[in-house]
PDB file of C-alpha atoms in Angstrom:
ATOM      1  CA  MET A   1     -40.138 -15.763 -18.157  1.00 73.00           C
ATOM      2  CA  THR A   2     -37.757 -17.650 -15.878  1.00 87.00           C
ATOM      3  CA  ASP A   3     -35.633 -16.142 -13.153  1.00 92.00           C
ATOM      4  CA  SER A   4     -31.936 -15.681 -13.775  1.00 92.00           C
ATOM      5  CA  LEU A   5     -28.868 -14.807 -11.749  1.00 96.00           C
ATOM      6  CA  ILE A   6     -25.821 -13.165 -13.289  1.00 97.00           C
ATOM      7  CA  LEU A   7     -22.677 -12.828 -11.182  1.00 97.00           C
ATOM      8  CA  GLU A   8     -20.087 -10.392 -12.489  1.00 97.00           C
ATOM      9  CA  VAL A   9     -16.538  -9.248 -11.978  1.00 97.00           C
ATOM     10  CA  ALA A  10     -15.876  -6.135 -14.078  1.00 97.00           C
ATOM     11  CA  ASP A  11     -12.682  -4.404 -15.156  1.00 97.00           C
ATOM     12  CA  PHE A  12     -10.281  -6.884 -13.569  1.00 96.00           C
ATOM     13  CA  GLU A  13      -6.780  -6.403 -14.996  1.00 97.00           C
ATOM     14  CA  HIS A  14      -4.203  -9.148 -15.437  1.00 97.00           C
ATOM     15  CA  ASP A  15      -1.126  -9.586 -17.640  1.00 97.00           C
ATOM     16  CA  VAL A  16      -1.228 -12.535 -20.067  1.00 97.00           C
ATOM     17  CA  LEU A  17       1.144 -13.742 -22.784  1.00 95.00           C
ATOM     18  CA  THR A  18      -1.087 -13.272 -25.813  1.00 93.00           C
ATOM     19  CA  GLY A  19      -1.263 -11.903 -29.314  1.00 90.00           C
ATOM     20  CA  ILE A  20       1.221 -10.112 -31.507  1.00 89.00           C
ATOM     21  CA  TYR A  21       2.146  -7.750 -28.656  1.00 86.00           C
ATOM     22  CA  SER A  22       3.550 -10.617 -26.558  1.00 90.00           C
ATOM     23  CA  GLU A  23       5.018 -12.299 -29.611  1.00 91.00           C
ATOM     24  CA  GLU A  24       6.960  -9.160 -30.549  1.00 91.00           C
ATOM     25  CA  THR A  25       7.971  -8.005 -27.049  1.00 90.00           C
ATOM     26  CA  GLY A  26       8.226 -11.322 -25.205  1.00 89.00           C
ATOM     27  CA  LYS A  27       6.258  -9.658 -22.399  1.00 93.00           C
ATOM     28  CA  PRO A  28       2.766 -10.351 -21.135  1.00 95.00           C
ATOM     29  CA  GLN A  29       0.048  -8.054 -22.399  1.00 94.00           C
ATOM     30  CA  PRO A  30      -2.176  -6.197 -19.938  1.00 95.00           C
ATOM     31  CA  LEU A  31      -5.795  -7.293 -20.386  1.00 97.00           C
ATOM     32  CA  ARG A  32      -8.975  -6.012 -18.775  1.00 97.00           C
ATOM     33  CA  PHE A  33     -11.512  -8.760 -18.056  1.00 98.00           C
ATOM     34  CA  THR A  34     -15.221  -8.547 -17.402  1.00 98.00           C
ATOM     35  CA  ILE A  35     -16.686 -11.946 -16.562  1.00 98.00           C
ATOM     36  CA  GLN A  36     -20.369 -12.781 -16.233  1.00 98.00           C
ATOM     37  CA  VAL A  37     -21.581 -16.139 -14.981  1.00 98.00           C
ATOM     38  CA  ALA A  38     -25.214 -17.211 -15.426  1.00 97.00           C
ATOM     39  CA  MET A  39     -26.595 -19.511 -12.753  1.00 95.00           C
ATOM     40  CA  LYS A  40     -30.053 -20.749 -11.953  1.00 91.00           C
ATOM     41  CA  PRO A  41     -31.125 -18.877  -8.822  1.00 94.00           C
ATOM     42  CA  ILE A  42     -32.694 -20.574  -5.843  1.00 94.00           C
ATOM     43  CA  ASP A  43     -36.374 -19.829  -5.178  1.00 94.00           C
ATOM     44  CA  ARG A  44     -35.671 -17.087  -2.632  1.00 95.00           C
ATOM     45  CA  TYR A  45     -32.674 -15.362  -1.039  1.00 96.00           C
ATOM     46  CA  THR A  46     -33.178 -14.404   2.585  1.00 97.00           C
ATOM     47  CA  PRO A  47     -30.778 -12.703   5.020  1.00 97.00           C
ATOM     48  CA  ASP A  48     -29.698 -16.102   6.361  1.00 97.00           C
ATOM     49  CA  THR A  49     -29.228 -17.829   2.989  1.00 97.00           C
ATOM     50  CA  PRO A  50     -25.864 -19.624   3.235  1.00 96.00           C
ATOM     51  CA  LEU A  51     -22.918 -18.539   1.079  1.00 94.00           C
ATOM     52  CA  THR A  52     -22.937 -21.959  -0.599  1.00 93.00           C
ATOM     53  CA  GLU A  53     -26.141 -20.981  -2.430  1.00 94.00           C
ATOM     54  CA  SER A  54     -24.146 -18.725  -4.743  1.00 92.00           C
ATOM     55  CA  LYS A  55     -20.697 -18.608  -6.341  1.00 93.00           C
ATOM     56  CA  ASN A  56     -17.638 -16.989  -4.807  1.00 93.00           C
ATOM     57  CA  TYR A  57     -16.660 -13.929  -6.857  1.00 93.00           C
ATOM     58  CA  MET A  58     -12.999 -14.698  -6.201  1.00 95.00           C
ATOM     59  CA  ASP A  59     -13.430 -17.840  -8.337  1.00 95.00           C
ATOM     60  CA  LEU A  60     -14.192 -15.592 -11.309  1.00 96.00           C
ATOM     61  CA  LYS A  61     -11.002 -13.591 -10.707  1.00 97.00           C
ATOM     62  CA  PHE A  62      -9.023 -16.834 -10.248  1.00 97.00           C
ATOM     63  CA  ALA A  63     -10.201 -18.114 -13.651  1.00 97.00           C
ATOM     64  CA  ALA A  64      -8.773 -14.981 -15.328  1.00 97.00           C
ATOM     65  CA  SER A  65      -5.502 -14.936 -13.399  1.00 97.00           C
ATOM     66  CA  ASP A  66      -3.942 -17.800 -11.424  1.00 97.00           C
ATOM     67  CA  ALA A  67      -5.844 -20.477 -13.382  1.00 97.00           C
ATOM     68  CA  LEU A  68      -4.168 -19.362 -16.618  1.00 97.00           C
ATOM     69  CA  PRO A  69      -1.053 -21.488 -17.192  1.00 96.00           C
ATOM     70  CA  GLN A  70       2.203 -19.622 -16.533  1.00 92.00           C
ATOM     71  CA  GLY A  71       4.539 -19.232 -19.490  1.00 93.00           C
ATOM     72  CA  VAL A  72       1.954 -20.285 -22.097  1.00 95.00           C
ATOM     73  CA  HIS A  73       1.548 -17.899 -25.034  1.00 95.00           C
ATOM     74  CA  PHE A  74      -2.082 -17.748 -26.172  1.00 96.00           C
ATOM     75  CA  LYS A  75      -1.915 -16.663 -29.819  1.00 95.00           C
ATOM     76  CA  LEU A  76      -5.520 -15.407 -29.719  1.00 96.00           C
ATOM     77  CA  ILE A  77      -7.289 -13.697 -26.838  1.00 96.00           C
ATOM     78  CA  GLU A  78     -10.246 -15.883 -27.811  1.00 97.00           C
ATOM     79  CA  ALA A  79      -8.207 -18.810 -26.436  1.00 98.00           C
ATOM     80  CA  VAL A  80      -7.727 -16.914 -23.162  1.00 98.00           C
ATOM     81  CA  ALA A  81     -11.492 -16.361 -22.934  1.00 98.00           C
ATOM     82  CA  ASP A  82     -12.149 -20.033 -23.750  1.00 98.00           C
ATOM     83  CA  HIS A  83      -9.785 -21.111 -20.956  1.00 98.00           C
ATOM     84  CA  VAL A  84     -11.627 -18.855 -18.499  1.00 98.00           C
ATOM     85  CA  CYS A  85     -14.981 -20.377 -19.539  1.00 98.00           C
ATOM     86  CA  GLU A  86     -13.732 -23.950 -19.216  1.00 98.00           C
ATOM     87  CA  THR A  87     -12.190 -23.250 -15.812  1.00 98.00           C
ATOM     88  CA  LEU A  88     -15.488 -21.910 -14.484  1.00 98.00           C
ATOM     89  CA  PHE A  89     -17.545 -24.758 -15.965  1.00 97.00           C
ATOM     90  CA  LEU A  90     -15.207 -27.277 -14.309  1.00 96.00           C
ATOM     91  CA  GLN A  91     -15.402 -25.460 -10.963  1.00 94.00           C
ATOM     92  CA  ASP A  92     -19.165 -25.457 -10.588  1.00 95.00           C
ATOM     93  CA  ALA A  93     -21.881 -27.560 -12.234  1.00 94.00           C
ATOM     94  CA  ARG A  94     -24.484 -24.876 -11.423  1.00 94.00           C
ATOM     95  CA  ILE A  95     -22.993 -22.508 -14.006  1.00 96.00           C
ATOM     96  CA  GLN A  96     -25.169 -22.414 -17.115  1.00 96.00           C
ATOM     97  CA  ALA A  97     -23.246 -19.869 -19.206  1.00 98.00           C
ATOM     98  CA  VAL A  98     -20.114 -17.747 -19.064  1.00 98.00           C
ATOM     99  CA  THR A  99     -19.442 -14.478 -20.879  1.00 98.00           C
ATOM    100  CA  VAL A 100     -15.896 -13.153 -20.980  1.00 98.00           C
ATOM    101  CA  LYS A 101     -15.096  -9.693 -22.314  1.00 98.00           C
ATOM    102  CA  ILE A 102     -11.404  -8.929 -22.805  1.00 98.00           C
ATOM    103  CA  VAL A 103      -9.998  -5.502 -23.669  1.00 96.00           C
ATOM    104  CA  LYS A 104      -6.385  -5.239 -24.862  1.00 94.00           C
ATOM    105  CA  LEU A 105      -4.962  -2.286 -22.971  1.00 92.00           C
ATOM    106  CA  ALA A 106      -1.527  -2.174 -24.635  1.00 87.00           C
ATOM    107  CA  ILE A 107      -2.728  -1.405 -28.150  1.00 83.00           C
ATOM    108  CA  ALA A 108      -5.252   1.367 -27.479  1.00 81.00           C
ATOM    109  CA  GLU A 109      -4.098   4.672 -28.928  1.00 84.00           C
ATOM    110  CA  ALA A 110      -6.904   7.098 -28.154  1.00 86.00           C
ATOM    111  CA  GLY A 111      -8.771   5.422 -25.312  1.00 82.00           C
ATOM    112  CA  GLU A 112     -10.679   3.048 -27.588  1.00 88.00           C
ATOM    113  CA  LYS A 113     -11.509  -0.420 -26.298  1.00 91.00           C
ATOM    114  CA  ILE A 114     -10.141  -3.140 -28.562  1.00 92.00           C
ATOM    115  CA  GLY A 115     -11.003  -6.729 -27.728  1.00 95.00           C
ATOM    116  CA  ILE A 116     -13.526  -9.533 -27.814  1.00 97.00           C
ATOM    117  CA  THR A 117     -16.562 -10.898 -25.998  1.00 98.00           C
ATOM    118  CA  LEU A 118     -17.090 -14.663 -25.910  1.00 98.00           C
ATOM    119  CA  THR A 119     -20.155 -16.404 -24.493  1.00 98.00           C
ATOM    120  CA  ARG A 120     -20.210 -20.158 -23.924  1.00 98.00           C
ATOM    121  CA  GLN A 121     -23.229 -22.209 -22.818  1.00 98.00           C
ATOM    122  CA  ARG A 122     -22.844 -25.369 -20.800  1.00 94.00           C
ATOM    123  CA  ARG A 123     -23.125 -28.334 -23.142  1.00 87.00           C
TER     124      ARG A 123
END
C-alpha cells in the first residue's frame, strides 16, 4: 500500500449562477462545497517541514469562489465542479486527483442534501 495525502476544505459556501434556480430567478444559487485534493506525500513531515511541501488550503477555497468566472451561468453543477477541478490541476502539478462535492442549498425542503460528487484524476 502506498502513502497518500488528502487535503480538504469542507462545507464552504459560495453563491454561483447555476441550474434551474438561477435560470428562473436570475440570482446566484447558494452552494456548499467540500473539496478533497489527493497529493503524493513527501517521505516524512517534521516540525520544520516548509509550507511549500504541501498545498495552501486557501487555494481550494479560491477554486470554488473567486476562480469561478463572474456572470457566467453554469447550466449544470457538474460544470461548476469540473471548473474547480481544472483550476486546481492548473495551479499545482503535484495534485493527483480532485473530488468536489456540491450541495444545492436553495432547493432542500426538509434538510436533505441534494447535489453531486465529481472526482477527476490527473491525465
